């Protein structure tokens, strides 16, 4: 049997009367890109601090490839970590920082690291104090993806990146999977998790709500559609993905759309539609919908 990259059993962390993480039982298979998803304050960063040995659990245990996470010296040999807020040595240049991280870690692919520097457009000549938030993030990501560590732990890794660099991040994650590395990606961005992950754990208020394949999240994209038309109203009652059809008065209609839009568009094309407005759900609405379904 393959040893999981990450496993927790009853992992709990309390800060006084506040329970930041409540009896987390989680298994992350080796070789997968595993998303850890939840709104801010759900307990994601607390979990990562416990996995990294930066905090001690109130109760329960965690293992990294079968090694107790509390044995930091051994467990960290398997990990490359990118924190949510990257801090660099202020007096070291980017090149010196990458060299130092490469020497103290489990090994580095220098050729691939040079490629990543080009792809992420990082100027390595500047000292750490001169880097913006986004460029500090890039340095940390290059160091992590270039490592030979079997587990990459990424906590909100794209928070300071522009859309082009987010695309490079997604490519680098896919390449890490191809090399057999495990990626543990903590995020509150549903689109980011959908783009790269195989499975996703949903966390709310310190508790694990569910572990689902990414395909299971796509059905949560339930958009509100407002339609204006002339003549007879569109026939939408039996259309796949359409729910909560509501007449808003003469020539106006509203409904909710889940999944592929093709069936609804086909039905609308049969009538004299004059305008269509689509309102995407907010992330909080998506989470609330998922939490409600899980509770049921």
XYZ file of N, CA, C and O in Angstrom, residues 58-264:
828
model
N -3.527 20.630 19.858
C -4.125 20.423 21.180
C -4.386 18.943 21.405
O -4.207 18.419 22.514
N -4.795 18.288 20.340
C -4.964 16.832 20.361
C -4.896 16.334 18.923
O -4.967 17.108 17.975
N -4.758 15.022 18.777
C -4.656 14.432 17.447
C -3.226 14.448 16.932
O -2.308 14.974 17.570
N -3.059 13.873 15.741
C -1.722 13.742 15.158
C -1.774 13.980 13.653
O -2.828 13.908 13.030
N -0.578 14.246 13.101
C -0.429 14.399 11.659
C 0.852 13.708 11.228
O 1.838 13.670 11.981
N 0.832 13.156 10.008
C 1.994 12.453 9.464
C 2.293 12.961 8.064
O 1.380 13.245 7.283
N 3.587 13.063 7.742
C 4.066 13.408 6.404
C 4.805 12.198 5.862
O 5.867 11.834 6.394
N 4.233 11.532 4.883
C 4.792 10.281 4.352
C 5.124 9.314 5.487
O 6.198 8.691 5.527
N 4.221 9.202 6.441
C 4.365 8.257 7.540
C 5.201 8.745 8.696
O 5.289 8.058 9.726
N 5.823 9.919 8.582
C 6.642 10.483 9.649
C 5.794 11.458 10.458
O 5.102 12.312 9.892
N 5.831 11.328 11.764
C 5.070 12.236 12.605
C 5.505 13.677 12.326
O 6.702 13.990 12.345
N 4.522 14.549 12.053
C 4.830 15.937 11.705
C 5.551 16.671 12.819
O 6.236 17.675 12.564
N 5.421 16.186 14.055
C 6.122 16.829 15.165
C 7.626 16.582 15.113
O 8.408 17.314 15.730
N 8.046 15.568 14.357
C 9.472 15.307 14.152
C 9.925 16.176 12.979
O 10.140 15.703 11.863
N 10.065 17.462 13.235
C 10.267 18.445 12.172
C 11.525 18.158 11.354
O 11.516 18.268 10.122
N 12.598 17.801 11.997
C 13.864 17.595 11.291
C 13.746 16.530 10.213
O 14.345 16.642 9.140
N 12.971 15.495 10.487
C 12.807 14.418 9.515
C 11.702 14.746 8.517
O 11.873 14.593 7.307
N 10.562 15.226 9.011
C 9.418 15.492 8.135
C 9.750 16.544 7.085
O 9.325 16.442 5.926
N 10.541 17.548 7.454
C 10.833 18.640 6.523
C 11.751 18.226 5.382
O 11.877 18.965 4.393
N 12.357 17.069 5.478
C 13.174 16.583 4.361
C 12.312 16.268 3.137
O 12.831 16.186 2.022
N 11.020 16.101 3.359
C 10.105 15.740 2.271
C 9.269 16.908 1.785
O 8.431 16.728 0.902
N 9.484 18.108 2.353
C 8.555 19.212 2.113
C 9.258 20.432 1.519
O 10.359 20.794 1.931
N 8.590 21.051 0.559
C 8.901 22.419 0.142
C 7.658 23.247 0.433
O 6.545 22.841 0.078
N 7.845 24.410 1.062
C 6.713 25.168 1.606
C 6.721 26.599 1.091
O 7.757 27.270 1.093
N 5.551 27.060 0.650
C 5.363 28.470 0.287
C 4.274 29.031 1.187
O 3.114 28.654 1.074
N 4.633 29.939 2.107
C 3.632 30.498 3.021
C 2.756 31.536 2.330
O 3.056 32.006 1.225
N 1.685 31.909 3.005
C 0.771 32.909 2.448
C 1.445 34.273 2.363
O 1.218 35.032 1.414
N 2.259 34.603 3.349
C 2.990 35.879 3.366
C 4.483 35.569 3.322
O 5.078 35.195 4.341
N 5.072 35.728 2.142
C 6.474 35.366 1.951
C 7.369 36.485 2.464
O 7.205 37.654 2.111
N 8.334 36.134 3.310
C 9.363 37.065 3.781
C 10.717 36.548 3.313
O 11.015 35.357 3.446
N 11.526 37.427 2.731
C 12.854 37.062 2.259
C 13.908 37.741 3.123
O 13.640 38.737 3.797
N 15.123 37.201 3.103
C 16.234 37.851 3.777
C 16.479 39.200 3.097
O 16.757 39.253 1.886
N 16.392 40.296 3.818
C 16.422 41.609 3.172
C 17.730 41.932 2.467
O 17.735 42.670 1.475
N 18.842 41.386 2.964
C 20.134 41.721 2.386
C 20.592 40.788 1.282
O 21.590 41.059 0.606
N 19.890 39.668 1.076
C 20.278 38.711 0.040
C 19.548 39.014 -1.263
O 18.360 39.356 -1.259
N 20.266 38.877 -2.373
C 19.601 39.033 -3.669
C 18.704 37.830 -3.945
O 18.788 36.792 -3.254
N 17.889 37.951 -4.960
C 17.035 36.829 -5.344
C 17.847 35.603 -5.699
O 17.505 34.478 -5.325
N 18.949 35.800 -6.418
C 19.813 34.678 -6.802
C 20.408 34.011 -5.574
O 20.474 32.771 -5.488
N 20.879 34.823 -4.622
C 21.461 34.261 -3.404
C 20.417 33.529 -2.567
O 20.705 32.482 -1.973
N 19.193 34.056 -2.556
C 18.114 33.388 -1.822
C 17.813 32.029 -2.418
O 17.683 31.032 -1.686
N 17.697 31.961 -3.745
C 17.426 30.671 -4.395
C 18.560 29.684 -4.156
O 18.328 28.486 -3.950
N 19.799 30.181 -4.174
C 20.942 29.296 -3.947
C 20.922 28.750 -2.528
O 21.164 27.554 -2.300
N 20.631 29.609 -1.562
C 20.583 29.173 -0.167
C 19.471 28.146 0.039
O 19.690 27.089 0.665
N 18.286 28.440 -0.480
C 17.166 27.509 -0.318
C 17.455 26.183 -1.017
O 17.066 25.115 -0.535
N 18.141 26.241 -2.144
C 18.484 25.012 -2.852
C 19.451 24.138 -2.083
O 19.398 22.911 -2.148
N 20.337 24.772 -1.301
C 21.342 24.009 -0.558
C 20.789 23.398 0.721
O 21.255 22.335 1.157
N 19.824 24.070 1.350
C 19.327 23.552 2.629
C 18.138 22.616 2.438
O 17.726 21.943 3.375
N 17.597 22.528 1.242
C 16.447 21.670 0.989
C 16.855 20.273 0.573
O 18.028 19.880 0.664
N 15.876 19.493 0.085
C 16.149 18.102 -0.298
C 16.758 17.953 -1.689
O 16.755 16.865 -2.252
N 17.295 19.018 -2.248
C 17.878 18.954 -3.594
C 17.096 19.838 -4.549
O 15.942 20.190 -4.299
N 17.727 20.216 -5.658
C 17.081 21.137 -6.591
C 17.483 20.783 -8.019
O 18.602 20.340 -8.277
N 16.551 20.952 -8.940
C 16.813 20.804 -10.370
C 17.196 22.190 -10.888
O 16.337 23.030 -11.146
N 18.489 22.437 -11.033
C 18.954 23.776 -11.364
C 18.548 24.214 -12.769
O 18.234 25.390 -12.994
N 18.534 23.280 -13.697
C 18.112 23.634 -15.055
C 16.657 24.057 -15.076
O 16.288 25.059 -15.696
N 15.826 23.299 -14.384
C 14.405 23.646 -14.306
C 14.217 24.946 -13.542
O 13.347 25.760 -13.878
N 15.031 25.177 -12.515
C 14.934 26.421 -11.762
C 15.216 27.621 -12.661
O 14.500 28.631 -12.607
N 16.229 27.513 -13.513
C 16.540 28.612 -14.437
C 15.367 28.848 -15.395
O 15.051 29.997 -15.733
N 14.737 27.769 -15.827
C 13.567 27.897 -16.709
C 12.426 28.615 -15.986
O 11.757 29.491 -16.559
N 12.205 28.254 -14.730
C 11.131 28.886 -13.958
C 11.397 30.370 -13.741
O 10.460 31.192 -13.769
N 12.651 30.732 -13.523
C 13.000 32.145 -13.348
C 12.589 32.937 -14.577
O 12.036 34.049 -14.476
N 12.825 32.367 -15.757
C 12.430 33.042 -16.993
C 10.915 33.108 -17.134
O 10.351 34.151 -17.498
N 10.264 32.013 -16.841
C 8.803 31.973 -17.014
C 8.081 32.909 -16.055
O 7.080 33.521 -16.416
N 8.592 33.006 -14.817
C 7.961 33.889 -13.840
C 8.510 35.318 -13.905
O 8.068 36.173 -13.127
N 9.437 35.557 -14.840
C 9.966 36.902 -15.087
C 10.483 37.555 -13.799
O 10.070 38.655 -13.418
N 11.388 36.856 -13.127
C 11.939 37.340 -11.863
C 13.320 37.958 -12.098
O 14.182 37.348 -12.731
N 13.532 39.165 -11.602
C 14.847 39.805 -11.606
C 15.582 39.373 -10.349
O 15.255 39.791 -9.244
N 16.595 38.526 -10.520
C 17.301 37.950 -9.371
C 18.394 38.856 -8.817
O 19.029 38.511 -7.812
N 18.609 40.000 -9.432
C 19.709 40.860 -8.997
C 19.345 41.764 -7.823
O 20.224 42.348 -7.188
N 18.061 41.893 -7.519
C 17.630 42.815 -6.468
C 17.755 42.167 -5.091
O 17.604 40.959 -4.939
N 17.990 42.991 -4.058
C 17.964 42.453 -2.692
C 16.533 42.204 -2.247
O 15.581 42.796 -2.776
N 16.377 41.325 -1.256
C 15.049 40.946 -0.799
C 14.195 42.121 -0.379
O 12.988 42.138 -0.600
N 14.818 43.154 0.219
C 14.054 44.302 0.700
C 13.412 45.088 -0.447
O 12.470 45.852 -0.222
N 13.918 44.916 -1.676
C 13.422 45.695 -2.814
C 12.291 45.014 -3.562
O 11.685 45.618 -4.449
N 11.977 43.773 -3.198
C 10.952 43.038 -3.946
C 9.554 43.424 -3.480
O 9.296 43.596 -2.282
N 8.645 43.501 -4.433
C 7.226 43.681 -4.128
C 6.652 42.377 -3.591
O 7.306 41.323 -3.633
N 5.422 42.442 -3.111
C 4.758 41.228 -2.603
C 4.705 40.148 -3.676
O 5.003 38.979 -3.418
N 4.327 40.545 -4.887
C 4.227 39.573 -5.976
C 5.557 38.948 -6.317
O 5.642 37.742 -6.584
N 6.632 39.735 -6.330
C 7.943 39.193 -6.669
C 8.507 38.316 -5.555
O 9.222 37.352 -5.827
N 8.205 38.648 -4.298
C 8.591 37.737 -3.206
C 7.884 36.389 -3.391
O 8.484 35.329 -3.169
N 6.621 36.455 -3.794
C 5.861 35.227 -4.028
C 6.486 34.412 -5.154
O 6.594 33.184 -5.074
N 6.914 35.087 -6.204
C 7.538 34.391 -7.336
C 8.818 33.670 -6.910
O 9.066 32.527 -7.319
N 9.653 34.348 -6.116
C 10.897 33.729 -5.646
C 10.591 32.452 -4.879
O 11.218 31.401 -5.079
N 9.608 32.524 -3.976
C 9.254 31.350 -3.171
C 8.701 30.230 -4.048
O 9.006 29.047 -3.817
N 7.904 30.575 -5.045
C 7.334 29.552 -5.926
C 8.410 28.896 -6.783
O 8.416 27.673 -6.969
N 9.334 29.685 -7.308
C 10.433 29.113 -8.096
C 11.240 28.144 -7.238
O 11.573 27.028 -7.670
N 11.549 28.555 -6.008
C 12.324 27.684 -5.114
C 11.582 26.382 -4.828
O 12.184 25.302 -4.809
N 10.266 26.468 -4.630
C 9.490 25.274 -4.293
C 9.351 24.338 -5.491
O 9.573 23.126 -5.374
N 8.999 24.883 -6.638
C 8.767 24.028 -7.808
C 10.065 23.406 -8.332
O 10.025 22.341 -8.952
N 11.196 24.060 -8.092
C 12.472 23.518 -8.573
C 13.030 22.444 -7.658
O 13.956 21.732 -8.034
N 12.471 22.314 -6.467
C 12.996 21.347 -5.514
C 12.612 19.922 -5.905
O 11.661 19.697 -6.655
N 13.353 18.978 -5.349
C 13.021 17.564 -5.542
C 12.152 17.036 -4.401
O 11.943 15.825 -4.298
N 11.690 17.892 -3.544
C 10.842 17.465 -2.423
C 9.598 16.766 -2.946
O 8.947 17.242 -3.876
N 9.217 15.632 -2.360
C 8.042 14.900 -2.840
C 6.720 15.582 -2.495
O 5.691 15.257 -3.082
N 6.730 16.539 -1.548
C 5.499 17.223 -1.156
C 5.701 18.733 -1.210
O 6.606 19.274 -0.575
N 4.842 19.405 -1.968
C 4.838 20.858 -2.027
C 3.607 21.353 -1.271
O 2.478 21.018 -1.620
N 3.833 22.140 -0.228
C 2.749 22.705 0.576
C 2.646 24.183 0.220
O 3.564 24.965 0.517
N 1.535 24.565 -0.400
C 1.367 25.929 -0.909
C 0.157 26.568 -0.247
O -0.979 26.125 -0.433
N 0.408 27.631 0.513
C -0.654 28.308 1.261
C -0.998 29.625 0.560
O -0.223 30.576 0.605
N -2.166 29.685 -0.082
C -2.600 30.867 -0.840
C -1.463 31.357 -1.742
O -1.049 32.526 -1.679
N -0.952 30.514 -2.642
C 0.301 30.823 -3.342
C 0.198 31.882 -4.429
O 1.223 32.419 -4.848
N -0.998 32.201 -4.915
C -1.111 33.153 -6.026
C -1.682 34.497 -5.588
O -2.090 35.297 -6.430
N -1.691 34.768 -4.287
C -2.340 35.979 -3.776
C -1.729 37.258 -4.329
O -2.412 38.268 -4.465
N -0.437 37.248 -4.672
C 0.194 38.464 -5.173
C 0.518 38.432 -6.645
O 1.244 39.302 -7.142
N -0.017 37.444 -7.388
C 0.344 37.275 -8.794
C -0.699 37.875 -9.728
O -1.896 37.863 -9.433
N -0.229 38.354 -10.883
C -1.158 38.833 -11.897
C -1.668 37.636 -12.696
O -1.149 36.517 -12.576
N -2.716 37.822 -13.534
C -3.320 36.679 -14.253
C -2.332 35.894 -15.114
O -2.434 34.666 -15.205
N -1.382 36.563 -15.745
C -0.407 35.854 -16.571
C 0.458 34.937 -15.725
O 0.733 33.786 -16.103
N 0.880 35.419 -14.568
C 1.700 34.601 -13.685
C 0.886 33.487 -13.040
O 1.415 32.416 -12.741
N -0.411 33.714 -12.831
C -1.272 32.647 -12.334
C -1.312 31.494 -13.328
O -1.344 30.319 -12.941
N -1.302 31.822 -14.617
C -1.273 30.777 -15.639
C 0.030 29.989 -15.568
O 0.030 28.752 -15.667
N 1.145 30.674 -15.374
C 2.428 29.976 -15.228
C 2.417 29.087 -13.988
O 2.985 27.993 -13.996
N 1.780 29.565 -12.940
C 1.650 28.760 -11.728
C 0.906 27.463 -12.026
O 1.314 26.376 -11.594
N -0.180 27.541 -12.761
C -0.962 26.357 -13.085
C -0.151 25.362 -13.908
O -0.227 24.146 -13.689
N 0.649 25.875 -14.838
C 1.510 24.996 -15.638
C 2.540 24.309 -14.742
O 2.796 23.101 -14.874
N 3.121 25.063 -13.813
C 4.130 24.489 -12.917
C 3.528 23.420 -12.015
O 4.167 22.392 -11.729
N 2.290 23.619 -11.563
C 1.620 22.597 -10.756
C 1.417 21.324 -11.574
O 1.658 20.208 -11.088
N 0.966 21.476 -12.820
C 0.764 20.302 -13.681
C 2.076 19.558 -13.905
O 2.109 18.314 -13.912
N 3.169 20.279 -14.064
C 4.466 19.638 -14.259
C 4.939 18.934 -12.990
O 5.576 17.875 -13.063
N 4.621 19.498 -11.832
C 4.963 18.826 -10.573
C 4.219 17.500 -10.462
O 4.787 16.489 -10.035
N 2.943 17.500 -10.843
C 2.178 16.246 -10.831
C 2.804 15.226 -11.772
O 2.913 14.038 -11.439
N 3.212 15.675 -12.950
C 3.822 14.757 -13.928
C 5.106 14.137 -13.380
O 5.440 13.001 -13.723
N 5.831 14.867 -12.536
C 7.064 14.333 -11.944
C 6.780 13.435 -10.744
O 7.713 12.899 -10.141
N 5.516 13.283 -10.383
C 5.157 12.415 -9.275
C 5.121 13.103 -7.934
O 4.950 12.444 -6.893
N 5.288 14.433 -7.910
C 5.220 15.158 -6.649
C 3.761 15.343 -6.214
O 2.844 15.362 -7.033
N 3.580 15.465 -4.918
C 2.264 15.770 -4.350
C 2.194 17.267 -4.087
O 3.148 17.853 -3.573
N 1.084 17.886 -4.451
C 0.885 19.313 -4.202
C -0.322 19.471 -3.280
O -1.427 19.030 -3.611
N -0.091 20.072 -2.126
C -1.157 20.377 -1.170
C -1.407 21.879 -1.259
O -0.596 22.682 -0.806
N -2.514 22.252 -1.879
C -2.792 23.643 -2.229
C -3.934 24.187 -1.387
O -5.079 23.783 -1.546
N -3.599 25.113 -0.494
C -4.607 25.774 0.320
C -5.036 27.058 -0.376
O -4.187 27.864 -0.779
N -6.345 27.248 -0.527
C -6.823 28.409 -1.265
C -8.253 28.739 -0.861
O -8.990 27.891 -0.367
N -8.642 30.002 -1.075
C -10.050 30.357 -0.952
C -10.622 30.703 -2.323
O -11.753 31.159 -2.432
N -9.834 30.450 -3.391
C -10.266 30.756 -4.749
C -10.728 29.476 -5.442
O -9.928 28.616 -5.786
N -12.030 29.373 -5.649
C -12.603 28.177 -6.252
C -12.053 27.943 -7.654
O -11.726 26.808 -8.029
N -11.928 28.999 -8.452
C -11.454 28.845 -9.832
C -10.033 28.298 -9.871
O -9.700 27.465 -10.721
N -9.185 28.752 -8.963
C -7.803 28.273 -8.910
C -7.754 26.784 -8.588
O -7.037 26.015 -9.231
N -8.534 26.382 -7.613
C -8.567 24.972 -7.217
C -9.115 24.109 -8.344
O -8.604 23.036 -8.640
N -10.176 24.571 -8.986
C -10.770 23.823 -10.100
C -9.772 23.598 -11.219
O -9.770 22.553 -11.866
N -8.921 24.600 -11.461
C -8.026 24.541 -12.611
C -6.926 23.503 -12.456
O -6.437 22.978 -13.467
N -6.514 23.197 -11.227
C -5.310 22.375 -11.060
C -5.488 21.114 -10.217
O -4.648 20.217 -10.285
N -6.556 21.024 -9.426
C -6.617 19.964 -8.416
C -7.341 18.712 -8.903
O -8.215 18.762 -9.777
N -6.969 17.567 -8.288
C -7.654 16.300 -8.523
C -8.795 16.116 -7.524
O -9.895 15.725 -7.901
N -8.504 16.377 -6.263
C -9.507 16.306 -5.200
C -9.457 17.593 -4.381
O -8.450 18.298 -4.381
N -10.555 17.844 -3.679
C -10.637 19.043 -2.859
C -11.275 18.696 -1.525
O -12.291 18.005 -1.471
N -10.660 19.170 -0.436
C -11.277 19.091 0.879
C -11.918 20.443 1.169
O -11.293 21.488 0.972
N -13.168 20.431 1.615
C -13.903 21.655 1.919
C -13.918 21.844 3.430
O -14.362 20.974 4.170
N -13.422 22.981 3.873
C -13.312 23.270 5.300
C -14.213 24.454 5.650
O -14.311 25.425 4.893
N -14.865 24.343 6.795
C -15.693 25.447 7.279
C -15.593 25.518 8.800
O -15.827 24.528 9.493
N -15.246 26.709 9.300
C -15.200 26.958 10.739
C -14.417 25.873 11.476
O -14.826 25.406 12.537
N -13.295 25.457 10.883
C -12.426 24.490 11.518
C -12.830 23.041 11.367
O -12.152 22.156 11.876
N -13.918 22.778 10.652
C -14.400 21.414 10.485
C -14.394 21.007 9.019
O -14.688 21.820 8.137
N -14.066 19.747 8.779
C -14.081 19.206 7.422
C -15.519 18.933 7.005
O -16.214 18.138 7.634
N -15.958 19.603 5.946
C -17.319 19.420 5.455
C -17.393 18.222 4.523
O -18.299 17.396 4.605
N -16.413 18.115 3.616
C -16.466 17.036 2.632
C -15.129 16.961 1.916
O -14.345 17.905 1.929
N -14.862 15.816 1.301
C -13.770 15.654 0.350
C -14.400 15.209 -0.950
O -15.110 14.204 -0.994
N -14.177 15.979 -2.026
C -14.872 15.719 -3.283
C -13.903 15.812 -4.445
O -12.892 16.521 -4.390
N -14.218 15.083 -5.513
C -13.502 15.277 -6.766
C -13.846 16.656 -7.305
O -14.925 17.204 -7.039
N -12.925 17.245 -8.059
C -13.147 18.600 -8.557
C -14.409 18.683 -9.396
O -15.121 19.695 -9.373
N -14.719 17.608 -10.124
C -15.938 17.630 -10.933
C -17.171 17.883 -10.082
O -18.154 18.476 -10.552
N -17.134 17.465 -8.824
C -18.275 17.678 -7.947
C -18.486 19.128 -7.579
O -19.585 19.531 -7.186
N -17.446 19.958 -7.725
C -17.587 21.374 -7.417
C -18.210 22.155 -8.564
O -18.824 23.199 -8.349
N -18.053 21.659 -9.771
C -18.509 22.436 -10.923
C -20.014 22.636 -10.930
O -20.524 23.607 -11.465
N -20.738 21.715 -10.312
C -22.188 21.872 -10.283
C -22.617 23.010 -9.360
O -23.793 23.389 -9.350
N -21.682 23.563 -8.605
C -22.035 24.660 -7.713
C -22.061 26.005 -8.424
O -22.479 26.997 -7.848
N -21.618 26.051 -9.673
C -21.648 27.297 -10.428
C -23.077 27.573 -10.886
O -23.429 27.374 -12.043
N -23.904 28.000 -9.974
C -25.304 28.264 -10.275
C -25.488 29.762 -10.465
O -25.445 30.533 -9.505
N -25.663 30.171 -11.708
C -25.742 31.582 -12.045
C -27.190 32.037 -12.153
O -28.078 31.272 -12.521
N -27.393 33.314 -11.851
C -28.709 33.921 -12.031
C -28.771 34.570 -13.407
O -27.885 35.343 -13.774
N -29.820 34.241 -14.166
C -29.961 34.746 -15.531
C -31.248 35.557 -15.632
O -32.330 35.061 -15.305
N -31.133 36.801 -16.094
C -32.284 37.665 -16.358
C -32.451 37.802 -17.859
O -31.477 38.146 -18.571
N -33.652 37.546 -18.347
C -33.939 37.551 -19.784
C -35.061 38.540 -20.078
O -36.079 38.557 -19.369
N -34.860 39.339 -21.107
C -35.932 40.182 -21.635
C -36.306 39.665 -23.020
O -35.431 39.244 -23.791
N -37.588 39.699 -23.343
C -38.048 39.112 -24.610
C -39.316 39.808 -25.072
O -39.990 40.509 -24.316
N -39.633 39.592 -26.340
C -40.911 40.023 -26.904
C -41.652 38.788 -27.368
O -41.043 37.783 -27.746
N -42.974 38.856 -27.353
C -43.758 37.701 -27.759
C -43.873 36.669 -26.658
O -43.711 36.981 -25.473
N -44.110 35.409 -27.020
C -44.294 34.344 -26.024
C -43.034 34.142 -25.183
O -41.916 34.302 -25.661
N -43.247 33.772 -23.916
C -42.119 33.529 -23.014
C -41.385 32.248 -23.392
O -41.998 31.290 -23.879
N -40.082 32.206 -23.185
C -39.327 30.971 -23.453
C -39.836 29.819 -22.585
O -40.221 30.019 -21.439
N -39.830 28.611 -23.159
C -40.240 27.408 -22.428
C -39.006 26.813 -21.747
O -38.168 26.189 -22.391
N -38.901 27.037 -20.449
C -37.690 26.636 -19.726
C -37.932 25.617 -18.621
O -36.976 25.131 -18.016
N -39.183 25.304 -18.348
C -39.506 24.487 -17.179
C -38.814 23.126 -17.198
O -38.422 22.604 -16.146
N -38.645 22.520 -18.356
C -38.080 21.177 -18.450
C -36.646 21.170 -18.995
O -36.128 20.113 -19.344
N -36.018 22.321 -19.057
C -34.672 22.413 -19.631
C -33.628 21.989 -18.594
O -33.662 22.437 -17.439
N -32.695 21.156 -19.000
C -31.639 20.672 -18.119
C -30.804 21.829 -17.569
O -30.347 22.691 -18.321
N -30.622 21.858 -16.258
C -29.803 22.871 -15.614
C -30.548 24.122 -15.209
O -29.990 24.979 -14.519
N -31.817 24.246 -15.612
C -32.607 25.433 -15.303
C -33.523 25.151 -14.113
O -34.251 24.157 -14.108
N -33.470 26.013 -13.106
C -34.353 25.892 -11.944
C -34.850 27.282 -11.554
O -34.337 28.301 -12.019
N -35.849 27.293 -10.658
C -36.366 28.538 -10.067
C -36.750 29.559 -11.123
O -36.393 30.737 -11.041
N -37.503 29.127 -12.141
C -37.960 30.046 -13.190
C -38.993 31.001 -12.594
O -39.940 30.583 -11.926
N -38.801 32.298 -12.850
C -39.654 33.316 -12.240
C -40.014 34.378 -13.271
O -39.143 34.911 -13.967
N -41.316 34.686 -13.401
C -41.772 35.773 -14.264
C -41.650 37.098 -13.511
O -42.118 37.222 -12.375
N -41.005 38.076 -14.136
C -40.788 39.366 -13.497
C -41.701 40.451 -14.055
O -41.462 41.634 -13.838
N -42.726 40.050 -14.755
C -43.606 41.018 -15.395
C -43.614 40.788 -16.888
O -43.067 39.802 -17.401
N -44.226 41.701 -17.593
C -44.355 41.552 -19.036
C -42.985 41.599 -19.713
O -42.246 42.570 -19.589
N -42.669 40.525 -20.423
C -41.442 40.489 -21.214
C -40.162 40.291 -20.420
O -39.070 40.497 -20.965
N -40.250 39.859 -19.157
C -39.042 39.647 -18.368
C -39.144 38.341 -17.575
O -40.218 37.974 -17.112
N -38.003 37.676 -17.446
C -37.965 36.375 -16.763
C -36.611 36.224 -16.083
O -35.594 36.751 -16.538
N -36.616 35.487 -14.970
C -35.373 35.187 -14.244
C -35.334 33.699 -13.921
O -36.366 33.107 -13.597
N -34.136 33.100 -14.002
C -33.986 31.692 -13.608
C -32.559 31.445 -13.159
O -31.664 32.272 -13.363
N -32.353 30.302 -12.506
C -31.023 29.874 -12.086
C -30.514 28.819 -13.051
O -31.263 27.936 -13.467
N -29.228 28.923 -13.389
C -28.624 28.013 -14.357
C -27.439 27.309 -13.721
O -26.519 27.946 -13.201
N -27.460 25.990 -13.756
C -26.380 25.161 -13.219
C -25.824 24.301 -14.339
O -26.577 23.716 -15.118
N -24.504 24.195 -14.413
C -23.894 23.321 -15.404
C -23.782 23.968 -16.776
O -23.874 25.195 -16.920
N -23.601 23.163 -17.832
C -23.410 23.703 -19.179
C -24.605 24.544 -19.624
O -25.755 24.172 -19.388
N -24.349 25.692 -20.273
C -25.452 26.581 -20.654
C -26.137 26.212 -21.960
O -27.159 26.815 -22.312
N -25.595 25.243 -22.714
C -26.114 24.958 -24.053
C -27.617 24.668 -24.086
O -28.335 25.215 -24.933
N -28.176 23.806 -23.214
C -29.622 23.540 -23.282
C -30.464 24.798 -23.089
O -31.462 25.007 -23.795
N -30.068 25.657 -22.144
C -30.819 26.889 -21.905
C -30.715 27.829 -23.095
O -31.705 28.441 -23.513
